[in-house]
Structure formats: structure tokens, C-alpha cells
Amino acid sequence: MGVNLIKTLKKHYNDKIIYVGNVGAKFSYIQKLIPLENICLRNGIAWIRKKFNLSMIKPEDYQIPSIIADVYQFPIKIKSFYLVSQIGCPYNCDFCITSTLQYTPFSNSKKIIECLEAINKNIDQDFFIQICEPNACFPERVWNEVFEYFMNEGKTKNKMYIICLISLAHLSKFNLKKIQSESSLKFFFVNYGIESTLTENYIKNKGISNKFIQSLSSLGIITNHNFILGLPFHNKKNIEIEIKRNLEYDSCWYFISNMKPLPMTEVYNTFNNQGRIFNDDLPPEMVYREGFFAFDHPTLGKGYSALKYAFKAYIESEKKVSNTYSAFANALQNSPILEQEPSILKVIESLRELSEMNKIMIKPRVNINVKEI
């Protein structure tokens, strides 16, 4: 889509200058269309201000953006606000593009509290806060101050429900039982990644057990479990173990991705030096395609070899959680103060309705027998 858009703009508006950024801009096919000086590869704020001769500002002067939308994941309409309080991520995973950015937590607790209170003044209903960061609630001290405020003097008439990406190791440092029962700002949906169950090289979730996942559900928090198939050290034997171990976590939902080496990451550089990357030999839409290896994996193959592993993992995850809507509702039902949360009661009711419809559609699939790969 990005390539087609750029080609269309160049064709019909060739007098205009095109600037691009984000993950897609780092691929070679984009850099063949756009002069390198018009491509942002790192900190977008500093880059764009320099590009347009704007005065540079210190990170502590960055403002939390104000973005609002209606959320339609459920049959009821709930407002959703988007919050950004940092650039980058404090972790340094070898496959993640965020590791190329300098980690900059630019918002203190005062800014975050002021932002949330301003929303409360202008709205008369409970709402979602979507934290748009690769790892939410950093630094820990700052967010502890935020939660403490909304547990005490800053309690609001509206409940604020957090949806975020977050590492389990970090999430475990918060007093979740107290937050979920006493704060008007609480967690609703957490999306976490288990980088691998086979190696200790990935430290984001080190030491986290299935017991912790179960405790999240017992506090009314929906859990989304992400894992990757096709990491450099995976082979035909241990990838079976990877799938099995990931599905031992009792999450509400599982999301399986195949490995996608991204430019400027350690994994990409290693594979590129080995001549395994196929970016320039493939149509752009294949480079980030789910179920496709845009490279030659050392042991698992290339191209659609990824599909059989992803399909096996998907079927096994669906057998474990055959009805996601029901799993979501069951988790929310555990909220410590559910009787005080009419919005969540409505969400649970709508999820139960979706669950009944889903049972009819999913029944033919859960009985599929998957052959050993």
C-alpha cells in the first residue's frame, strides 16, 4: 500500500516533495523511490523539526498528543483516547526495530495526570486509554505516582480502562490488586509478548510464570499472548516445543507471528550478511506477509515454509481457547468491583452475545486433526 501510494503521488503530483518514515521506510524498495535525505530512519520528532528548520526542543518539553476515537470492538460505543509518554523502549530485543531508537521517557507523572484529568472534564462516560508505546507504563516510578494519585485524591467519576502493550516482567512490579480495586485508572487489556521459551537471551518476561497470567485474569484483566515462530535458533524439533510451551500459558487469546527480519535490527543484519534476505527479489507486499518467510531460514526453509508452522500453532491455540469472546467475558467478570462498573457490565453482556454466535461458527474448526509437521 505504501509503495503504491508513493508511486501514485509521484505520478500525479511530481512537483511535490514526499517525506516518509516508520518501519516500512527502512526497506530498500522504499529507498529506491524516495531520496535518502527525505526518509526518517530514527527519532521522528528531531528529524522533522530539523528538516523544516524548526527550533529543536528538549524531550522534557514534548507534549502528550491529543487523539480521540470511538471504539467499535463491541456492540456498544466507548470513547478511546490515545496516550504517548515515551519514545523507544528500555529493552533491546534483537528482532525489534524499536531498539534502534534512543529510549526517551519524556512525560512525568504531572503531565500524564493533567492529560487524564483534562479528558475527564470534557467527557461524561467511562473511556479507554490506549497507551501507544511498545512497552507501556515506563518509568515505573512515574506510573506508580499516576496510579497512586487516581487511587486517592484524584479519583474521578469516570473509570479509565487501559489497553496497552506491556512486558510481563514490568507489569508484575505494580500493585495490580490495589490498582484494579481502588483506582479509577485500571487495566482492561494487556498485550504481552513471550519472545521465546527456549532461551534466556530475551529478558522482557524473565521469571514470569503461568501463575502470574492467571492472576491477571483473576483481577479482571484480559490477556493477549503473542509469540514468534521462525526465530534464528528455531529448528524442526524445538519449534514444536516452542508452540507447546507457549500454549501452556493460560491467556485469554493467542496471536502467532512468523519471523520478519526488519532492517537495522540485529537479526536482519546477521541474515543479510549471510545472504539470506530476499527483499529486493520480492514484491513489496510479500516482505511483511503473515505466514511467509521473506528470507531463507537456516533450518526451517523459506517463503511459505512458515505457513505450516503458523497453521499448526493457530489450530492448537484455537483448540485451547475455542471461544475468545467467552474468554474475554470470563476475565472481565473477575473485576474486584464489577458492580461499580456499568460500562464493563455492558461489555460483558455484549461479549456473551458474540460468544453464542461464535460457538456456531467455530464448532467445525475445533475438531480438525493436524498432522505432525
GROMACS .gro file of C-alpha atoms in nm:
model
  373
    1MET     CA    1   0.000   0.000   0.000
    2GLY     CA    2   0.280   0.244   0.088
    3VAL     CA    3   0.465   0.173  -0.235
    4ASN     CA    4   0.152   0.218  -0.447
    5LEU     CA    5   0.070   0.543  -0.267
    6ILE     CA    6   0.420   0.680  -0.328
    7LYS     CA    7   0.407   0.583  -0.696
    8THR     CA    8   0.065   0.746  -0.736
    9LEU     CA    9   0.183   1.068  -0.570
   10LYS     CA   10   0.497   1.078  -0.785
   11LYS     CA   11   0.288   1.027  -1.098
   12HIS     CA   12   0.017   1.284  -1.031
   13TYR     CA   13   0.199   1.531  -0.804
   14ASN     CA   14   0.557   1.515  -0.926
   15ASP     CA   15   0.617   1.874  -0.815
   16LYS     CA   16   0.564   1.776  -0.451
   17ILE     CA   17   0.829   1.651  -0.209
   18ILE     CA   18   0.745   1.324  -0.034
   19TYR     CA   19   0.871   1.252   0.316
   20VAL     CA   20   0.836   0.905   0.468
   21GLY     CA   21   0.909   0.736   0.799
   22ASN     CA   22   0.821   0.444   1.025
   23VAL     CA   23   0.914   0.076   0.979
   24GLY     CA   24   0.832   0.049   0.609
   25ALA     CA   25   1.065   0.335   0.521
   26LYS     CA   26   1.362   0.126   0.625
   27PHE     CA   27   1.316  -0.129   0.346
   28SER     CA   28   1.525  -0.095   0.031
   29TYR     CA   29   1.228  -0.076  -0.208
   30ILE     CA   30   1.114   0.248  -0.039
   31GLN     CA   31   1.465   0.389  -0.051
   32LYS     CA   32   1.468   0.332  -0.428
   33LEU     CA   33   1.162   0.557  -0.462
   34ILE     CA   34   1.250   0.834  -0.217
   35PRO     CA   35   1.579   1.026  -0.177
   36LEU     CA   36   1.751   0.911   0.142
   37GLU     CA   37   1.753   1.264   0.284
   38ASN     CA   38   1.370   1.259   0.281
   39ILE     CA   39   1.347   0.934   0.479
   40CYS     CA   40   1.327   0.936   0.858
   41LEU     CA   41   1.514   0.638   0.998
   42ARG     CA   42   1.524   0.726   1.368
   43ASN     CA   43   1.377   0.989   1.601
   44GLY     CA   44   1.092   1.142   1.400
   45ILE     CA   45   1.044   1.449   1.619
   46ALA     CA   46   1.404   1.564   1.596
   47TRP     CA   47   1.428   1.468   1.228
   48ILE     CA   48   1.121   1.656   1.112
   49ARG     CA   49   1.200   1.970   1.313
   50LYS     CA   50   1.548   1.980   1.165
   51LYS     CA   51   1.414   1.912   0.816
   52PHE     CA   52   1.182   2.215   0.831
   53ASN     CA   53   1.425   2.443   1.014
   54LEU     CA   54   1.218   2.444   1.331
   55SER     CA   55   1.382   2.515   1.663
   56MET     CA   56   1.485   2.199   1.847
   57ILE     CA   57   1.304   2.125   2.171
   58LYS     CA   58   1.414   1.926   2.471
   59PRO     CA   59   1.244   1.588   2.531
   60GLU     CA   60   1.101   1.711   2.860
   61ASP     CA   61   0.910   1.978   2.660
   62TYR     CA   62   0.739   1.719   2.436
   63GLN     CA   63   0.361   1.724   2.471
   64ILE     CA   64   0.130   1.425   2.505
   65PRO     CA   65  -0.071   1.417   2.179
   66SER     CA   66  -0.448   1.457   2.197
   67ILE     CA   67  -0.620   1.189   1.986
   68ILE     CA   68  -0.973   1.057   2.032
   69ALA     CA   69  -1.178   0.790   1.855
   70ASP     CA   70  -1.486   0.578   1.902
   71VAL     CA   71  -1.413   0.211   1.967
   72TYR     CA   72  -1.636  -0.040   1.791
   73GLN     CA   73  -1.483  -0.370   1.902
   74PHE     CA   74  -1.804  -0.424   2.099
   75PRO     CA   75  -2.170  -0.358   2.012
   76ILE     CA   76  -2.160  -0.059   2.245
   77LYS     CA   77  -1.978   0.264   2.168
   78ILE     CA   78  -1.695   0.359   2.404
   79LYS     CA   79  -1.464   0.657   2.362
   80SER     CA   80  -1.095   0.579   2.328
   81PHE     CA   81  -0.811   0.824   2.390
   82TYR     CA   82  -0.452   0.765   2.283
   83LEU     CA   83  -0.159   0.846   2.507
   84VAL     CA   84   0.211   0.860   2.421
   85SER     CA   85   0.455   0.932   2.704
   86GLN     CA   86   0.785   0.797   2.571
   87ILE     CA   87   0.991   0.735   2.261
   88GLY     CA   88   1.154   0.397   2.211
   89CYS     CA   89   1.174   0.112   2.460
   90PRO     CA   90   1.406   0.034   2.753
   91TYR     CA   91   1.454  -0.322   2.621
   92ASN     CA   92   1.682  -0.417   2.333
   93CYS     CA   93   1.538  -0.724   2.159
   94ASP     CA   94   1.746  -0.830   1.860
   95PHE     CA   95   1.445  -0.861   1.625
   96CYS     CA   96   1.270  -0.534   1.721
   97ILE     CA   97   1.301  -0.210   1.525
   98THR     CA   98   1.231  -0.004   1.837
   99SER     CA   99   1.576  -0.093   1.968
  100THR     CA  100   1.721   0.144   1.705
  101LEU     CA  101   1.559   0.442   1.881
  102GLN     CA  102   1.706   0.614   2.181
  103TYR     CA  103   1.477   0.543   2.475
  104THR     CA  104   1.331   0.876   2.589
  105PRO     CA  105   1.060   0.884   2.859
  106PHE     CA  106   0.955   1.245   2.807
  107SER     CA  107   0.644   1.264   3.028
  108ASN     CA  108   0.643   1.288   3.405
  109SER     CA  109   0.352   1.191   3.630
  110LYS     CA  110   0.226   1.551   3.643
  111LYS     CA  111   0.185   1.568   3.262
  112ILE     CA  112   0.009   1.231   3.246
  113ILE     CA  113  -0.227   1.318   3.532
  114GLU     CA  114  -0.309   1.656   3.376
  115CYS     CA  115  -0.383   1.485   3.044
  116LEU     CA  116  -0.619   1.231   3.202
  117GLU     CA  117  -0.794   1.491   3.416
  118ALA     CA  118  -0.849   1.713   3.111
  119ILE     CA  119  -1.020   1.422   2.934
  120ASN     CA  120  -1.241   1.361   3.238
  121LYS     CA  121  -1.355   1.723   3.241
  122ASN     CA  122  -1.467   1.706   2.878
  123ILE     CA  123  -1.642   1.372   2.876
  124ASP     CA  124  -1.928   1.223   3.076
  125GLN     CA  125  -1.869   0.849   3.037
  126ASP     CA  126  -1.612   0.580   3.110
  127PHE     CA  127  -1.344   0.552   2.843
  128PHE     CA  128  -1.043   0.359   2.721
  129ILE     CA  129  -0.687   0.488   2.738
  130GLN     CA  130  -0.481   0.323   2.468
  131ILE     CA  131  -0.112   0.363   2.552
  132CYS     CA  132   0.061   0.372   2.213
  133GLU     CA  133   0.405   0.254   2.314
  134PRO     CA  134   0.594  -0.072   2.254
  135ASN     CA  135   0.616  -0.113   2.632
  136ALA     CA  136   0.374   0.083   2.845
  137CYS     CA  137   0.399   0.231   3.194
  138PHE     CA  138   0.767   0.322   3.197
  139PRO     CA  139   0.934   0.455   3.402
  140GLU     CA  140   0.790   0.253   3.687
  141ARG     CA  141   0.823   0.538   3.939
  142VAL     CA  142   0.626   0.777   3.717
  143TRP     CA  143   0.334   0.538   3.666
  144ASN     CA  144   0.327   0.437   4.031
  145GLU     CA  145   0.274   0.806   4.109
  146VAL     CA  146  -0.006   0.821   3.848
  147PHE     CA  147  -0.186   0.516   3.988
  148GLU     CA  148  -0.137   0.640   4.344
  149TYR     CA  149  -0.297   0.971   4.250
  150PHE     CA  150  -0.606   0.807   4.097
  151MET     CA  151  -0.639   0.579   4.398
  152ASN     CA  152  -0.654   0.873   4.636
  153GLU     CA  153  -0.711   1.244   4.577
  154GLY     CA  154  -0.757   1.211   4.201
  155LYS     CA  155  -1.047   0.969   4.192
  156THR     CA  156  -1.279   1.058   3.904
  157LYS     CA  157  -1.645   0.996   3.830
  158ASN     CA  158  -1.539   0.820   3.508
  159LYS     CA  159  -1.348   0.493   3.503
  160MET     CA  160  -1.043   0.487   3.273
  161TYR     CA  161  -0.953   0.149   3.127
  162ILE     CA  162  -0.601   0.092   2.995
  163ILE     CA  163  -0.532  -0.102   2.674
  164CYS     CA  164  -0.160  -0.147   2.616
  165LEU     CA  165   0.143  -0.342   2.503
  166ILE     CA  166   0.347  -0.427   2.810
  167SER     CA  167   0.611  -0.675   2.921
  168LEU     CA  168   0.503  -0.912   3.194
  169ALA     CA  169   0.822  -0.860   3.392
  170HIS     CA  170   0.744  -0.488   3.413
  171LEU     CA  171   0.372  -0.532   3.478
  172SER     CA  172   0.449  -0.761   3.772
  173LYS     CA  173   0.616  -0.472   3.955
  174PHE     CA  174   0.286  -0.287   4.006
  175ASN     CA  175   0.039  -0.349   4.288
  176LEU     CA  176  -0.225  -0.474   4.047
  177LYS     CA  177  -0.469  -0.595   4.312
  178LYS     CA  178  -0.486  -0.247   4.463
  179ILE     CA  179  -0.497  -0.073   4.124
  180GLN     CA  180  -0.785  -0.288   3.998
  181SER     CA  181  -0.991  -0.244   4.314
  182GLU     CA  182  -0.915   0.114   4.422
  183SER     CA  183  -0.801   0.322   4.124
  184SER     CA  184  -1.028   0.495   3.874
  185LEU     CA  185  -0.744   0.424   3.626
  186LYS     CA  186  -0.708   0.049   3.581
  187PHE     CA  187  -0.600  -0.216   3.332
  188PHE     CA  188  -0.851  -0.360   3.084
  189PHE     CA  189  -0.646  -0.537   2.814
  190VAL     CA  190  -0.272  -0.618   2.817
  191ASN     CA  191  -0.089  -0.739   2.509
  192TYR     CA  192   0.235  -0.912   2.604
  193GLY     CA  193   0.500  -1.098   2.406
  194ILE     CA  194   0.684  -1.412   2.506
  195GLU     CA  195   0.990  -1.372   2.289
  196SER     CA  196   1.093  -1.735   2.335
  197THR     CA  197   1.052  -2.014   2.589
  198LEU     CA  198   1.373  -2.178   2.468
  199THR     CA  199   1.638  -1.921   2.553
  200GLU     CA  200   1.719  -1.673   2.828
  201ASN     CA  201   1.855  -1.419   2.578
  202TYR     CA  202   1.521  -1.236   2.575
  203ILE     CA  203   1.476  -1.086   2.920
  204LYS     CA  204   1.148  -0.892   2.896
  205ASN     CA  205   0.947  -1.164   3.065
  206LYS     CA  206   1.218  -1.349   3.253
  207GLY     CA  207   1.093  -1.526   3.565
  208ILE     CA  208   0.724  -1.485   3.479
  209SER     CA  209   0.515  -1.797   3.540
  210ASN     CA  210   0.174  -1.909   3.425
  211LYS     CA  211   0.055  -1.832   3.779
  212PHE     CA  212   0.107  -1.461   3.706
  213ILE     CA  213  -0.104  -1.483   3.388
  214GLN     CA  214  -0.380  -1.648   3.588
  215SER     CA  215  -0.359  -1.373   3.849
  216LEU     CA  216  -0.418  -1.110   3.578
  217SER     CA  217  -0.737  -1.284   3.469
  218SER     CA  218  -0.846  -1.311   3.833
  219LEU     CA  219  -0.824  -0.930   3.854
  220GLY     CA  220  -1.048  -0.864   3.554
  221ILE     CA  221  -0.766  -0.806   3.303
  222ILE     CA  222  -0.789  -0.951   2.950
  223THR     CA  223  -0.459  -1.106   2.840
  224ASN     CA  224  -0.331  -1.134   2.481
  225HIS     CA  225  -0.034  -1.370   2.439
  226ASN     CA  226   0.199  -1.307   2.143
  227PHE     CA  227   0.477  -1.536   2.028
  228ILE     CA  228   0.703  -1.564   1.724
  229LEU     CA  229   0.782  -1.871   1.513
  230GLY     CA  230   1.093  -1.877   1.295
  231LEU     CA  231   1.348  -1.714   1.525
  232PRO     CA  232   1.707  -1.781   1.406
  233PHE     CA  233   1.765  -2.069   1.651
  234HIS     CA  234   1.434  -2.247   1.579
  235ASN     CA  235   1.456  -2.584   1.408
  236LYS     CA  236   1.201  -2.853   1.315
  237LYS     CA  237   1.232  -3.016   1.657
  238ASN     CA  238   1.243  -2.728   1.903
  239ILE     CA  239   0.974  -2.526   1.724
  240GLU     CA  240   0.728  -2.795   1.838
  241ILE     CA  241   0.847  -2.736   2.194
  242GLU     CA  242   0.814  -2.358   2.145
  243ILE     CA  243   0.450  -2.394   2.041
  244LYS     CA  244   0.371  -2.637   2.323
  245ARG     CA  245   0.531  -2.421   2.593
  246ASN     CA  246   0.362  -2.101   2.475
  247LEU     CA  247   0.023  -2.269   2.485
  248GLU     CA  248   0.082  -2.373   2.846
  249TYR     CA  249   0.018  -2.010   2.938
  250ASP     CA  250  -0.347  -1.960   3.032
  251SER     CA  251  -0.409  -1.643   2.836
  252CYS     CA  252  -0.744  -1.525   2.701
  253TRP     CA  253  -0.613  -1.501   2.346
  254TYR     CA  254  -0.312  -1.610   2.141
  255PHE     CA  255  -0.153  -1.429   1.849
  256ILE     CA  256   0.110  -1.611   1.643
  257SER     CA  257   0.355  -1.430   1.413
  258ASN     CA  258   0.621  -1.566   1.185
  259MET     CA  259   0.966  -1.408   1.199
  260LYS     CA  260   1.003  -1.091   0.990
  261PRO     CA  261   1.358  -0.953   0.989
  262LEU     CA  262   1.337  -0.573   0.993
  263PRO     CA  263   1.615  -0.352   0.856
  264MET     CA  264   1.853  -0.206   1.114
  265THR     CA  265   1.785  -0.486   1.365
  266GLU     CA  266   2.047  -0.735   1.479
  267VAL     CA  267   1.863  -1.032   1.327
  268TYR     CA  268   1.827  -0.857   0.991
  269ASN     CA  269   2.193  -0.759   0.981
  270THR     CA  270   2.302  -1.115   1.062
  271PHE     CA  271   2.078  -1.272   0.797
  272ASN     CA  272   2.169  -1.005   0.543
  273ASN     CA  273   2.540  -1.068   0.594
  274GLN     CA  274   2.471  -1.437   0.537
  275GLY     CA  275   2.288  -1.360   0.210
  276ARG     CA  276   1.956  -1.492   0.342
  277ILE     CA  277   1.735  -1.183   0.291
  278PHE     CA  278   1.519  -1.169  -0.025
  279ASN     CA  279   1.379  -0.814  -0.001
  280ASP     CA  280   1.495  -0.691  -0.342
  281ASP     CA  281   1.383  -1.011  -0.513
  282LEU     CA  282   1.026  -1.000  -0.385
  283PRO     CA  283   0.723  -0.779  -0.448
  284PRO     CA  284   0.698  -0.531  -0.157
  285GLU     CA  285   0.370  -0.682  -0.036
  286MET     CA  286   0.549  -1.013   0.035
  287VAL     CA  287   0.816  -0.872   0.265
  288TYR     CA  288   0.589  -0.842   0.569
  289ARG     CA  289   0.334  -1.106   0.473
  290GLU     CA  290   0.196  -1.323   0.753
  291GLY     CA  291   0.277  -1.691   0.700
  292PHE     CA  292   0.571  -1.611   0.470
  293PHE     CA  293   0.946  -1.611   0.529
  294ALA     CA  294   1.096  -1.327   0.320
  295PHE     CA  295   1.432  -1.493   0.384
  296ASP     CA  296   1.596  -1.834   0.386
  297HIS     CA  297   1.574  -1.965   0.742
  298PRO     CA  298   1.882  -2.166   0.848
  299THR     CA  299   1.674  -2.478   0.928
  300LEU     CA  300   1.305  -2.415   0.854
  301GLY     CA  301   1.310  -2.319   0.487
  302LYS     CA  302   1.190  -2.007   0.307
  303GLY     CA  303   0.878  -1.849   0.161
  304TYR     CA  304   0.559  -2.031   0.253
  305SER     CA  305   0.750  -2.280   0.467
  306ALA     CA  306   0.640  -2.051   0.750
  307LEU     CA  307   0.276  -2.129   0.687
  308LYS     CA  308   0.277  -2.488   0.814
  309TYR     CA  309   0.430  -2.388   1.148
  310ALA     CA  310   0.196  -2.092   1.192
  311PHE     CA  311  -0.104  -2.305   1.095
  312LYS     CA  312  -0.013  -2.574   1.348
  313ALA     CA  313   0.023  -2.314   1.623
  314TYR     CA  314  -0.302  -2.142   1.525
  315ILE     CA  315  -0.506  -2.462   1.531
  316GLU     CA  316  -0.360  -2.568   1.865
  317SER     CA  317  -0.428  -2.225   2.017
  318GLU     CA  318  -0.785  -2.230   1.890
  319LYS     CA  319  -0.837  -2.570   2.047
  320LYS     CA  320  -0.726  -2.430   2.380
  321VAL     CA  321  -0.931  -2.109   2.356
  322SER     CA  322  -1.211  -2.212   2.125
  323ASN     CA  323  -1.420  -1.905   2.202
  324THR     CA  324  -1.223  -1.585   2.252
  325TYR     CA  325  -1.529  -1.371   2.330
  326SER     CA  326  -1.622  -1.601   2.614
  327ALA     CA  327  -1.264  -1.592   2.748
  328PHE     CA  328  -1.270  -1.211   2.742
  329ALA     CA  329  -1.602  -1.201   2.925
  330ASN     CA  330  -1.483  -1.455   3.184
  331ALA     CA  331  -1.177  -1.243   3.263
  332LEU     CA  332  -1.375  -0.918   3.292
  333GLN     CA  333  -1.626  -1.097   3.515
  334ASN     CA  334  -1.348  -1.122   3.775
  335SER     CA  335  -1.319  -0.746   3.823
  336PRO     CA  336  -1.294  -0.681   4.200
  337ILE     CA  337  -1.557  -0.404   4.186
  338LEU     CA  338  -1.771  -0.516   3.894
  339GLU     CA  339  -2.096  -0.387   4.047
  340GLN     CA  340  -1.947  -0.035   4.036
  341GLU     CA  341  -1.855  -0.059   3.667
  342PRO     CA  342  -2.167  -0.039   3.448
  343SER     CA  343  -1.962   0.008   3.131
  344ILE     CA  344  -1.781  -0.322   3.189
  345LEU     CA  345  -2.109  -0.496   3.264
  346LYS     CA  346  -2.236  -0.381   2.923
  347VAL     CA  347  -1.915  -0.503   2.758
  348ILE     CA  348  -1.952  -0.843   2.926
  349GLU     CA  349  -2.313  -0.866   2.812
  350SER     CA  350  -2.218  -0.789   2.451
  351LEU     CA  351  -1.929  -1.037   2.464
  352ARG     CA  352  -2.163  -1.310   2.587
  353GLU     CA  353  -2.389  -1.244   2.287
  354LEU     CA  354  -2.094  -1.261   2.049
  355SER     CA  355  -1.979  -1.577   2.223
  356GLU     CA  356  -2.305  -1.756   2.149
  357MET     CA  357  -2.281  -1.664   1.780
  358ASN     CA  358  -1.916  -1.765   1.770
  359LYS     CA  359  -1.989  -2.113   1.909
  360ILE     CA  360  -2.188  -2.194   1.597
  361MET     CA  361  -1.914  -2.072   1.360
  362ILE     CA  362  -1.618  -2.225   1.541
  363LYS     CA  363  -1.755  -2.574   1.606
  364PRO     CA  364  -1.646  -2.723   1.268
  365ARG     CA  365  -1.288  -2.596   1.317
  366VAL     CA  366  -1.201  -2.715   1.668
  367ASN     CA  367  -1.228  -3.079   1.564
  368ILE     CA  368  -0.959  -3.052   1.296
  369ASN     CA  369  -0.679  -3.306   1.334
  370VAL     CA  370  -0.345  -3.151   1.248
  371LYS     CA  371  -0.075  -3.389   1.128
  372GLU     CA  372   0.268  -3.365   1.282
  373ILE     CA  373   0.486  -3.130   1.078
   0.00000   0.00000   0.00000
